[in-house]
Amino acid sequence: MTFGNPDFCSLATLLSSPRNDSHCVAFDLNNTINWANFVADVSQLSRQLASRNEHHIALCAGDSYRFSVGFFAVCYTQKSLILPGNYQPAALAELSQHFELLLCDEAITIPNSTPTISLNHLALPNDMRDEAVCFAPLSLETQTLTLFTSGSSGQPKAIIKTLRQLEAEIAILEQLWGEQLIGAKVESTVSHQHIYGLLFRVLWPLCAGRAFARHNLEFPEQVTAHAHPDTVLISSPALLKRLSQEHQPSPLRTLFSSGGPLTYSASCHAKTLFGQRPIEVYGSTETGGIAFRQQHSATQQWQLFPTVEARLNSENCLALRSAHIDPNHWYQTADECEFSDQRHFTLKGRTDRIIKIEEKRISLVEVEQRIEQLPWISETAVLPQQDGERLILISAIVLSACGTEKLAQLGKGKFWLLLRSELRQWLEPIAVPRRFRVVKEIPLNSQGKRLVAELETLFQP
């Protein structure tokens, strides 16, 4: 595969690529870190890790530059890399069976004797460094990393990837968007501890020679302040939906979003603010990227990534095969889809969000769609709840401007009756939520996933 970007190189040969020593790798508000510093930092840490006996190494760094140094240092010492998705002490303790050594850039306490190495010494002046090592090509087939996602039991589920799988997906990203990003720098609102941030804000920029920000943008005000025609923003629905009419328009080169589908209204608002419709990426920790879209209409379909093969099972759920998932086996998802041709499809929702109430199958996705088509509602989250001996549905709703006016006009009691009356035109009575709560926004984590426990507390007596 050939690329229009002359700076692009493989993960395998990244550290031996002939880049200029002054090439900018990462930046913050006050400083930049160049290629010579990056190579020297990886060299120093690799030498330190090679002298130790631990093989399974966890990497917990909030700073994306220090994270990238730790990532490649572990890989070049041919040790197993563990990427916890959560830095909280109890969460790390829960995963401590998976690692023997912790690399971190801040004081992280875990309730056992796991040794740690601080990454805070990185980016030292050149005259304080030892001689750099010579980096041989990485073994993409044998070098592994472990990420974590939420399992069906609620416990973290380990997902093992090879560098070959990551390299295959990076090549797809560069094929699709590399040329339009030449000369751009990367800002992000998402963590590099998860597959989307790992690829889009760290590994792909490194392979493509794009400088990336060391720290996350946390608030909408920071996003608009840092926007620039030569900036690529890696973001999620969790943040993009928080952008309001008060934020000043600021152009971006390109804007990516992943973690969940973005509403059409949020996509349009992003276009107004940044001059670009978000490129949405659909995927998961298990599969990596599957498809993408830019919502030029409310019915915009998803387009499969190049090299991704897809088929539907008997329940119309998507099965996938590709080099960055598994080239030899089909991976079955629980995502129901409808294809318009071999490469384009509409997501119908997850079949594991279908529940039974009084022996009837109820799609929570459909209930949410029916609620959101009402003019008074901009967004909703529907959950099942046990109410004595029976199961009912509950709904947290974000009101539109006219919904806020309608609620003030009618009062809560009559407003809930209006909602139920409208929904009964589409849904059976048992599928109409029995309880509603108005919220300013649906609570999401940094990856755009709903915080179900937080939603459930809204309905506690």
CSV table of C-alpha atoms in Angstrom, one decimal:
chain,number,residue,atom,x,y,z
A,1,MET,CA,0.0,0.0,0.0
A,2,THR,CA,1.4,3.4,-1.0
A,3,PHE,CA,0.6,6.7,0.7
A,4,GLY,CA,0.7,10.4,-0.4
A,5,ASN,CA,2.4,11.4,2.8
A,6,PRO,CA,6.2,11.0,2.4
A,7,ASP,CA,6.7,11.0,6.2
A,8,PHE,CA,4.5,8.0,6.8
A,9,CYS,CA,6.3,4.9,8.2
A,10,SER,CA,5.5,1.6,9.7
A,11,LEU,CA,5.1,0.9,13.4
A,12,ALA,CA,7.9,-1.7,13.0
A,13,THR,CA,10.5,0.8,11.8
A,14,LEU,CA,9.3,4.0,13.4
A,15,LEU,CA,12.3,4.5,15.7
A,16,SER,CA,14.8,3.8,13.0
A,17,SER,CA,13.1,6.1,10.4
A,18,PRO,CA,15.3,8.9,9.0
A,19,ARG,CA,13.4,11.8,10.6
A,20,ASN,CA,15.0,15.2,11.2
A,21,ASP,CA,16.2,15.5,14.9
A,22,SER,CA,14.2,18.8,15.2
A,23,HIS,CA,11.0,17.3,13.9
A,24,CYS,CA,8.2,18.1,16.5
A,25,VAL,CA,6.7,15.0,18.1
A,26,ALA,CA,4.5,16.5,20.9
A,27,PHE,CA,3.7,19.8,22.4
A,28,ASP,CA,2.0,21.6,25.3
A,29,LEU,CA,1.2,25.2,26.0
A,30,ASN,CA,4.8,26.1,26.7
A,31,ASN,CA,7.1,23.6,25.0
A,32,THR,CA,7.7,21.2,22.1
A,33,ILE,CA,9.5,17.9,22.2
A,34,ASN,CA,11.5,16.9,19.1
A,35,TRP,CA,12.4,13.6,17.4
A,36,ALA,CA,15.8,13.4,18.9
A,37,ASN,CA,14.3,13.7,22.4
A,38,PHE,CA,11.7,11.1,21.7
A,39,VAL,CA,14.3,8.5,20.4
A,40,ALA,CA,16.6,9.2,23.3
A,41,ASP,CA,13.7,8.9,25.9
A,42,VAL,CA,12.6,5.5,24.4
A,43,SER,CA,16.2,4.4,24.4
A,44,GLN,CA,16.7,5.3,28.1
A,45,LEU,CA,13.5,3.6,29.3
A,46,SER,CA,14.1,0.6,27.1
A,47,ARG,CA,17.5,0.1,28.7
A,48,GLN,CA,16.0,0.4,32.1
A,49,LEU,CA,13.2,-2.1,31.4
A,50,ALA,CA,15.6,-4.6,29.8
A,51,SER,CA,17.6,-4.8,33.1
A,52,ARG,CA,14.4,-5.9,35.0
A,53,ASN,CA,12.8,-9.3,35.3
A,54,GLU,CA,9.2,-8.3,35.0
A,55,HIS,CA,7.5,-9.2,31.8
A,56,HIS,CA,3.9,-7.9,32.0
A,57,ILE,CA,4.0,-4.2,32.3
A,58,ALA,CA,1.1,-1.8,32.8
A,59,LEU,CA,1.2,1.7,31.4
A,60,CYS,CA,-0.7,4.5,33.1
A,61,ALA,CA,0.2,7.9,31.9
A,62,GLY,CA,-2.1,10.9,31.5
A,63,ASP,CA,0.6,12.7,29.4
A,64,SER,CA,0.3,11.4,25.8
A,65,TYR,CA,4.0,12.0,25.2
A,66,ARG,CA,5.1,10.0,28.2
A,67,PHE,CA,2.6,7.3,27.3
A,68,SER,CA,4.1,7.0,23.8
A,69,VAL,CA,7.6,6.7,25.2
A,70,GLY,CA,6.4,3.9,27.6
A,71,PHE,CA,4.5,2.2,24.8
A,72,PHE,CA,7.5,1.9,22.5
A,73,ALA,CA,10.0,1.2,25.3
A,74,VAL,CA,7.9,-1.9,26.4
A,75,CYS,CA,7.6,-3.0,22.8
A,76,TYR,CA,11.3,-2.7,22.1
A,77,THR,CA,12.2,-4.8,25.1
A,78,GLN,CA,9.7,-7.4,23.8
A,79,LYS,CA,7.6,-7.4,27.0
A,80,SER,CA,3.9,-7.7,27.3
A,81,LEU,CA,2.1,-4.3,27.4
A,82,ILE,CA,-1.0,-3.8,29.6
A,83,LEU,CA,-3.2,-0.8,29.1
A,84,PRO,CA,-5.7,-0.4,32.0
A,85,GLY,CA,-8.7,1.7,31.0
A,86,ASN,CA,-9.1,3.3,34.4
A,87,TYR,CA,-6.4,4.8,36.6
A,88,GLN,CA,-8.4,4.7,39.8
A,89,PRO,CA,-6.6,2.8,42.6
A,90,ALA,CA,-9.4,0.2,43.1
A,91,ALA,CA,-9.7,-0.3,39.4
A,92,LEU,CA,-5.9,-0.9,39.1
A,93,ALA,CA,-6.0,-3.2,42.0
A,94,GLU,CA,-8.7,-5.3,40.3
A,95,LEU,CA,-6.5,-5.7,37.2
A,96,SER,CA,-3.2,-6.2,39.2
A,97,GLN,CA,-3.3,-9.9,38.4
A,98,HIS,CA,-2.5,-9.0,34.8
A,99,PHE,CA,0.8,-7.1,35.5
A,100,GLU,CA,4.0,-7.2,37.5
A,101,LEU,CA,5.3,-3.6,37.0
A,102,LEU,CA,3.5,-0.3,36.6
A,103,LEU,CA,4.8,2.6,34.5
A,104,CYS,CA,3.1,5.9,35.5
A,105,ASP,CA,3.6,9.6,35.4
A,106,GLU,CA,1.9,10.5,38.6
A,107,ALA,CA,1.5,9.1,42.1
A,108,ILE,CA,-0.8,6.1,41.7
A,109,THR,CA,-1.4,3.9,44.7
A,110,ILE,CA,-2.5,0.3,44.4
A,111,PRO,CA,-3.0,-1.8,47.6
A,112,ASN,CA,-0.3,-4.4,47.0
A,113,SER,CA,3.5,-4.4,46.5
A,114,THR,CA,3.6,-4.0,42.7
A,115,PRO,CA,6.7,-2.0,41.8
A,116,THR,CA,6.5,1.2,39.8
A,117,ILE,CA,8.7,3.3,37.6
A,118,SER,CA,8.0,7.0,37.2
A,119,LEU,CA,7.9,8.5,33.8
A,120,ASN,CA,8.3,12.0,35.1
A,121,HIS,CA,12.0,12.1,34.3
A,122,LEU,CA,11.5,12.0,30.5
A,123,ALA,CA,12.4,14.7,28.1
A,124,LEU,CA,15.7,15.5,29.8
A,125,PRO,CA,18.2,17.8,28.1
A,126,ASN,CA,20.5,15.9,25.6
A,127,ASP,CA,23.6,16.4,27.7
A,128,MET,CA,22.0,14.4,30.6
A,129,ARG,CA,21.4,11.3,28.4
A,130,ASP,CA,23.3,8.2,27.7
A,131,GLU,CA,24.1,7.2,24.2
A,132,ALA,CA,21.0,6.1,22.3
A,133,VAL,CA,20.5,2.5,21.3
A,134,CYS,CA,20.0,1.2,17.8
A,135,PHE,CA,16.5,0.1,17.2
A,136,ALA,CA,15.9,-3.1,15.2
A,137,PRO,CA,12.4,-3.5,13.5
A,138,LEU,CA,9.7,-4.5,15.9
A,139,SER,CA,8.1,-8.0,15.6
A,140,LEU,CA,4.6,-7.0,14.7
A,141,GLU,CA,3.3,-10.6,14.8
A,142,THR,CA,4.5,-11.5,18.3
A,143,GLN,CA,4.4,-8.2,20.2
A,144,THR,CA,1.1,-7.9,22.1
A,145,LEU,CA,-0.8,-5.4,24.1
A,146,THR,CA,-3.9,-5.9,26.3
A,147,LEU,CA,-6.7,-3.5,26.5
A,148,PHE,CA,-9.9,-3.7,28.6
A,149,THR,CA,-13.5,-3.3,27.8
A,150,SER,CA,-16.7,-3.8,29.9
A,151,GLY,CA,-17.7,-7.5,29.8
A,152,SER,CA,-21.3,-8.8,30.1
A,153,SER,CA,-20.7,-9.5,33.8
A,154,GLY,CA,-19.7,-5.9,34.4
A,155,GLN,CA,-16.1,-7.0,35.1
A,156,PRO,CA,-13.3,-5.7,32.8
A,157,LYS,CA,-12.7,-8.0,29.8
A,158,ALA,CA,-9.2,-8.4,28.5
A,159,ILE,CA,-8.8,-7.9,24.7
A,160,ILE,CA,-5.3,-8.9,23.3
A,161,LYS,CA,-4.1,-7.2,20.2
A,162,THR,CA,-0.9,-7.6,18.2
A,163,LEU,CA,1.0,-4.7,16.7
A,164,ARG,CA,0.3,-6.2,13.3
A,165,GLN,CA,-3.5,-5.6,13.9
A,166,LEU,CA,-2.8,-2.0,14.9
A,167,GLU,CA,-0.5,-1.5,11.9
A,168,ALA,CA,-3.2,-2.8,9.6
A,169,GLU,CA,-5.7,-0.3,10.9
A,170,ILE,CA,-3.3,2.6,10.9
A,171,ALA,CA,-2.6,1.9,7.2
A,172,ILE,CA,-6.4,2.1,6.6
A,173,LEU,CA,-6.6,5.5,8.4
A,174,GLU,CA,-3.7,6.9,6.4
A,175,GLN,CA,-5.2,5.6,3.1
A,176,LEU,CA,-8.5,7.3,3.9
A,177,TRP,CA,-7.5,10.6,5.4
A,178,GLY,CA,-3.7,10.9,5.4
A,179,GLU,CA,-3.2,13.3,2.5
A,180,GLN,CA,-5.8,15.8,3.9
A,181,LEU,CA,-4.0,15.9,7.2
A,182,ILE,CA,-0.5,16.6,6.0
A,183,GLY,CA,1.1,19.4,8.0
A,184,ALA,CA,-1.7,19.3,10.7
A,185,LYS,CA,-1.3,18.9,14.4
A,186,VAL,CA,-3.5,16.8,16.7
A,187,GLU,CA,-5.5,17.9,19.7
A,188,SER,CA,-7.8,15.5,21.6
A,189,THR,CA,-10.5,15.2,24.1
A,190,VAL,CA,-10.3,11.4,24.5
A,191,SER,CA,-8.0,9.1,26.4
A,192,HIS,CA,-5.2,7.2,24.7
A,193,GLN,CA,-5.8,4.3,27.0
A,194,HIS,CA,-8.6,3.1,24.8
A,195,ILE,CA,-8.3,1.8,21.2
A,196,TYR,CA,-9.8,4.9,19.5
A,197,GLY,CA,-7.5,7.4,21.3
A,198,LEU,CA,-4.5,5.0,21.1
A,199,LEU,CA,-4.7,4.9,17.3
A,200,PHE,CA,-6.0,8.4,16.5
A,201,ARG,CA,-4.1,10.6,19.0
A,202,VAL,CA,-0.8,8.7,19.4
A,203,LEU,CA,0.1,5.9,17.1
A,204,TRP,CA,-1.3,7.2,13.8
A,205,PRO,CA,0.2,10.7,14.3
A,206,LEU,CA,3.6,9.2,15.2
A,207,CYS,CA,3.6,7.0,12.1
A,208,ALA,CA,2.5,9.9,9.9
A,209,GLY,CA,4.8,12.5,11.4
A,210,ARG,CA,2.1,14.7,12.9
A,211,ALA,CA,2.7,16.5,16.2
A,212,PHE,CA,0.2,15.7,19.0
A,213,ALA,CA,-0.8,17.5,22.2
A,214,ARG,CA,0.5,16.0,25.4
A,215,HIS,CA,-2.7,16.8,27.4
A,216,ASN,CA,-6.4,16.4,26.8
A,217,LEU,CA,-8.8,19.3,26.2
A,218,GLU,CA,-11.4,18.8,28.9
A,219,PHE,CA,-14.0,21.5,28.3
A,220,PRO,CA,-15.8,22.9,25.2
A,221,GLU,CA,-14.2,26.3,25.9
A,222,GLN,CA,-10.8,24.8,25.5
A,223,VAL,CA,-11.8,23.1,22.3
A,224,THR,CA,-12.9,26.3,20.6
A,225,ALA,CA,-9.8,28.2,22.0
A,226,HIS,CA,-7.4,25.6,20.6
A,227,ALA,CA,-9.2,25.3,17.2
A,228,HIS,CA,-7.1,26.3,14.2
A,229,PRO,CA,-7.2,25.6,10.4
A,230,ASP,CA,-4.2,23.3,10.8
A,231,THR,CA,-5.6,21.4,13.8
A,232,VAL,CA,-7.2,17.9,13.8
A,233,LEU,CA,-9.5,17.3,16.7
A,234,ILE,CA,-10.0,13.8,18.1
A,235,SER,CA,-13.2,13.9,20.1
A,236,SER,CA,-16.4,12.1,21.0
A,237,PRO,CA,-20.2,12.7,21.3
A,238,ALA,CA,-19.7,13.2,25.0
A,239,LEU,CA,-17.9,16.5,24.4
A,240,LEU,CA,-19.4,17.5,21.0
A,241,LYS,CA,-22.9,17.4,22.4
A,242,ARG,CA,-21.9,19.9,25.1
A,243,LEU,CA,-21.0,22.6,22.5
A,244,SER,CA,-23.6,25.4,22.7
A,245,GLN,CA,-24.7,28.3,20.6
A,246,GLU,CA,-22.6,30.6,22.8
A,247,HIS,CA,-19.3,29.1,21.7
A,248,GLN,CA,-17.5,31.1,19.0
A,249,PRO,CA,-16.9,29.6,15.6
A,250,SER,CA,-13.3,28.4,15.2
A,251,PRO,CA,-12.2,26.5,12.0
A,252,LEU,CA,-10.6,23.1,12.2
A,253,ARG,CA,-8.8,21.1,9.5
A,254,THR,CA,-10.7,17.9,10.3
A,255,LEU,CA,-12.8,16.6,13.2
A,256,PHE,CA,-13.2,12.9,14.2
A,257,SER,CA,-15.7,11.5,16.7
A,258,SER,CA,-16.1,8.0,18.1
A,259,GLY,CA,-17.6,6.3,21.1
A,260,GLY,CA,-21.3,6.3,19.9
A,261,PRO,CA,-23.4,7.7,17.1
A,262,LEU,CA,-23.6,11.5,17.0
A,263,THR,CA,-27.0,13.1,16.6
A,264,TYR,CA,-27.6,14.9,13.3
A,265,SER,CA,-28.2,18.1,15.1
A,266,ALA,CA,-24.9,17.8,16.9
A,267,SER,CA,-23.2,17.1,13.6
A,268,CYS,CA,-24.8,20.2,12.1
A,269,HIS,CA,-23.8,22.4,15.0
A,270,ALA,CA,-20.2,21.1,14.8
A,271,LYS,CA,-20.2,22.2,11.1
A,272,THR,CA,-21.4,25.7,12.1
A,273,LEU,CA,-18.6,26.0,14.8
A,274,PHE,CA,-15.7,24.3,13.1
A,275,GLY,CA,-16.5,24.5,9.4
A,276,GLN,CA,-16.3,20.7,9.2
A,277,ARG,CA,-18.8,17.9,9.8
A,278,PRO,CA,-17.4,15.3,12.1
A,279,ILE,CA,-16.0,12.1,10.6
A,280,GLU,CA,-17.7,9.6,12.8
A,281,VAL,CA,-15.9,6.2,13.3
A,282,TYR,CA,-17.9,3.2,14.3
A,283,GLY,CA,-16.0,0.4,16.1
A,284,SER,CA,-15.2,-1.3,19.4
A,285,THR,CA,-12.2,-2.4,21.4
A,286,GLU,CA,-12.6,-5.9,20.0
A,287,THR,CA,-12.9,-4.9,16.3
A,288,GLY,CA,-11.1,-1.6,16.0
A,289,GLY,CA,-12.6,0.6,13.3
A,290,ILE,CA,-15.5,-0.9,11.3
A,291,ALA,CA,-17.0,2.0,9.3
A,292,PHE,CA,-17.3,5.8,9.0
A,293,ARG,CA,-19.7,8.5,8.0
A,294,GLN,CA,-20.1,12.3,7.7
A,295,GLN,CA,-23.8,13.2,8.3
A,296,HIS,CA,-24.7,15.3,5.3
A,297,SER,CA,-28.3,14.2,6.0
A,298,ALA,CA,-30.2,12.8,8.9
A,299,THR,CA,-30.3,9.4,7.1
A,300,GLN,CA,-26.6,9.2,6.3
A,301,GLN,CA,-25.4,5.6,6.1
A,302,TRP,CA,-22.2,4.1,7.4
A,303,GLN,CA,-19.5,3.0,4.9
A,304,LEU,CA,-17.3,0.0,5.7
A,305,PHE,CA,-13.5,0.6,6.1
A,306,PRO,CA,-11.5,-0.6,3.2
A,307,THR,CA,-10.4,-4.3,3.6
A,308,VAL,CA,-13.3,-4.9,6.1
A,309,GLU,CA,-15.6,-7.8,5.0
A,310,ALA,CA,-19.1,-7.9,6.4
A,311,ARG,CA,-22.1,-10.2,6.4
A,312,LEU,CA,-25.3,-10.6,8.5
A,313,ASN,CA,-26.4,-13.5,10.6
A,314,SER,CA,-30.0,-14.8,10.9
A,315,GLU,CA,-30.9,-12.0,13.2
A,316,ASN,CA,-29.4,-9.4,10.8
A,317,CYS,CA,-26.5,-8.7,13.1
A,318,LEU,CA,-23.2,-7.7,11.7
A,319,ALA,CA,-20.3,-10.2,11.4
A,320,LEU,CA,-16.8,-8.9,10.4
A,321,ARG,CA,-13.5,-10.1,9.0
A,322,SER,CA,-10.4,-8.1,8.3
A,323,ALA,CA,-6.6,-8.0,8.9
A,324,HIS,CA,-7.0,-5.7,11.9
A,325,ILE,CA,-9.7,-7.9,13.5
A,326,ASP,CA,-8.9,-11.4,12.5
A,327,PRO,CA,-8.1,-12.3,8.8
A,328,ASN,CA,-9.1,-15.9,9.3
A,329,HIS,CA,-12.3,-15.9,11.3
A,330,TRP,CA,-15.5,-13.9,11.4
A,331,TYR,CA,-16.2,-11.8,14.5
A,332,GLN,CA,-19.9,-11.7,15.4
A,333,THR,CA,-21.3,-8.5,16.8
A,334,ALA,CA,-24.7,-7.8,18.4
A,335,ASP,CA,-25.3,-4.8,16.2
A,336,GLU,CA,-28.4,-5.1,14.0
A,337,CYS,CA,-27.8,-3.6,10.5
A,338,GLU,CA,-29.6,-3.1,7.2
A,339,PHE,CA,-27.4,-2.9,4.1
A,340,SER,CA,-28.3,-0.8,1.0
A,341,ASP,CA,-25.4,-2.3,-1.0
A,342,GLN,CA,-22.2,-4.3,-0.2
A,343,ARG,CA,-20.4,-1.4,1.5
A,344,HIS,CA,-23.1,0.9,3.0
A,345,PHE,CA,-25.5,0.2,5.9
A,346,THR,CA,-27.8,1.7,8.5
A,347,LEU,CA,-27.3,0.8,12.2
A,348,LYS,CA,-30.5,-0.4,13.8
A,349,GLY,CA,-29.2,-0.8,17.3
A,350,ARG,CA,-27.9,-3.6,19.5
A,351,THR,CA,-29.9,-6.8,19.9
A,352,ASP,CA,-28.7,-7.1,23.4
A,353,ARG,CA,-30.8,-4.0,24.2
A,354,ILE,CA,-33.9,-6.1,23.6
A,355,ILE,CA,-35.8,-7.1,26.7
A,356,LYS,CA,-39.0,-9.0,27.5
A,357,ILE,CA,-41.9,-7.4,29.3
A,358,GLU,CA,-44.9,-9.6,29.8
A,359,GLU,CA,-43.6,-12.0,27.2
A,360,LYS,CA,-43.3,-9.3,24.6
A,361,ARG,CA,-39.9,-8.3,23.1
A,362,ILE,CA,-39.2,-4.6,23.5
A,363,SER,CA,-36.4,-2.8,21.7
A,364,LEU,CA,-35.0,-0.1,24.0
A,365,VAL,CA,-33.3,1.4,20.9
A,366,GLU,CA,-36.7,1.7,19.2
A,367,VAL,CA,-38.3,3.3,22.3
A,368,GLU,CA,-35.5,5.9,22.4
A,369,GLN,CA,-36.0,6.6,18.7
A,370,ARG,CA,-39.7,7.1,19.1
A,371,ILE,CA,-39.2,9.5,22.0
A,372,GLU,CA,-36.5,11.5,20.2
A,373,GLN,CA,-38.8,12.0,17.2
A,374,LEU,CA,-41.1,14.1,19.4
A,375,PRO,CA,-40.5,17.8,19.0
A,376,TRP,CA,-40.1,18.4,22.7
A,377,ILE,CA,-37.2,15.9,23.2
A,378,SER,CA,-33.6,16.3,22.0
A,379,GLU,CA,-32.2,13.2,23.6
A,380,THR,CA,-33.2,10.3,25.8
A,381,ALA,CA,-31.9,7.2,27.6
A,382,VAL,CA,-34.3,4.4,28.3
A,383,LEU,CA,-33.6,1.7,30.9
A,384,PRO,CA,-35.5,-1.2,32.4
A,385,GLN,CA,-36.3,-1.0,36.1
A,386,GLN,CA,-37.9,-3.5,38.5
A,387,ASP,CA,-41.0,-2.1,40.1
A,388,GLY,CA,-42.2,-4.6,42.7
A,389,GLU,CA,-43.2,-7.7,40.8
A,390,ARG,CA,-43.1,-6.2,37.3
A,391,LEU,CA,-40.6,-4.8,34.9
A,392,ILE,CA,-41.1,-1.3,33.6
A,393,LEU,CA,-39.3,1.2,31.5
A,394,ILE,CA,-37.8,4.5,32.7
A,395,SER,CA,-36.6,7.4,30.6
A,396,ALA,CA,-34.1,10.3,31.3
A,397,ILE,CA,-34.9,13.1,28.8
A,398,VAL,CA,-33.1,16.2,27.6
A,399,LEU,CA,-35.7,18.8,26.5
A,400,SER,CA,-35.5,20.8,23.3
A,401,ALA,CA,-36.2,24.6,23.5
A,402,CYS,CA,-39.9,24.0,22.7
A,403,GLY,CA,-40.0,21.1,25.1
A,404,THR,CA,-38.8,23.5,27.9
A,405,GLU,CA,-41.6,25.9,27.0
A,406,LYS,CA,-44.2,23.1,26.8
A,407,LEU,CA,-43.2,21.8,30.3
A,408,ALA,CA,-43.5,25.3,31.8
A,409,GLN,CA,-46.9,25.8,30.1
A,410,LEU,CA,-48.5,22.5,31.1
A,411,GLY,CA,-46.7,21.5,34.3
A,412,LYS,CA,-45.1,18.1,34.8
A,413,GLY,CA,-48.2,16.0,35.3
A,414,LYS,CA,-49.9,17.1,32.0
A,415,PHE,CA,-46.6,17.1,30.2
A,416,TRP,CA,-45.9,13.4,31.1
A,417,LEU,CA,-49.5,12.6,30.0
A,418,LEU,CA,-48.8,14.3,26.7
A,419,LEU,CA,-45.6,12.3,26.1
A,420,ARG,CA,-47.3,9.0,26.9
A,421,SER,CA,-50.3,9.9,24.6
A,422,GLU,CA,-48.0,10.7,21.7
A,423,LEU,CA,-45.8,7.5,22.2
A,424,ARG,CA,-48.9,5.2,22.3
A,425,GLN,CA,-49.4,6.1,18.6
A,426,TRP,CA,-46.2,4.2,17.9
A,427,LEU,CA,-45.6,1.9,20.9
A,428,GLU,CA,-47.6,-0.7,22.8
A,429,PRO,CA,-48.6,0.5,26.3
A,430,ILE,CA,-46.0,-1.7,28.0
A,431,ALA,CA,-43.3,-0.2,25.9
A,432,VAL,CA,-44.1,3.4,27.0
A,433,PRO,CA,-41.9,4.5,29.9
A,434,ARG,CA,-43.7,4.8,33.2
A,435,ARG,CA,-41.3,7.3,34.7
A,436,PHE,CA,-39.5,10.3,33.2
A,437,ARG,CA,-36.7,12.5,34.6
A,438,VAL,CA,-35.6,15.7,32.9
A,439,VAL,CA,-31.8,16.2,32.8
A,440,LYS,CA,-29.5,18.8,31.3
A,441,GLU,CA,-27.5,16.1,29.5
A,442,ILE,CA,-27.3,12.3,29.4
A,443,PRO,CA,-24.3,11.4,31.6
A,444,LEU,CA,-21.5,9.9,29.6
A,445,ASN,CA,-17.9,8.8,30.3
A,446,SER,CA,-14.9,10.2,28.3
A,447,GLN,CA,-15.5,7.5,25.6
A,448,GLY,CA,-19.1,8.5,25.0
A,449,LYS,CA,-20.6,5.5,26.9
A,450,ARG,CA,-23.6,6.1,29.1
A,451,LEU,CA,-23.1,6.0,32.8
A,452,VAL,CA,-25.9,3.6,33.6
A,453,ALA,CA,-25.5,3.6,37.4
A,454,GLU,CA,-25.7,7.4,37.4
A,455,LEU,CA,-28.9,7.3,35.3
A,456,GLU,CA,-30.4,4.7,37.7
A,457,THR,CA,-29.8,6.9,40.7
A,458,LEU,CA,-32.1,9.6,39.1
A,459,PHE,CA,-35.1,7.2,39.7
A,460,GLN,CA,-34.3,6.1,43.2
A,461,PRO,CA,-37.1,6.9,45.7
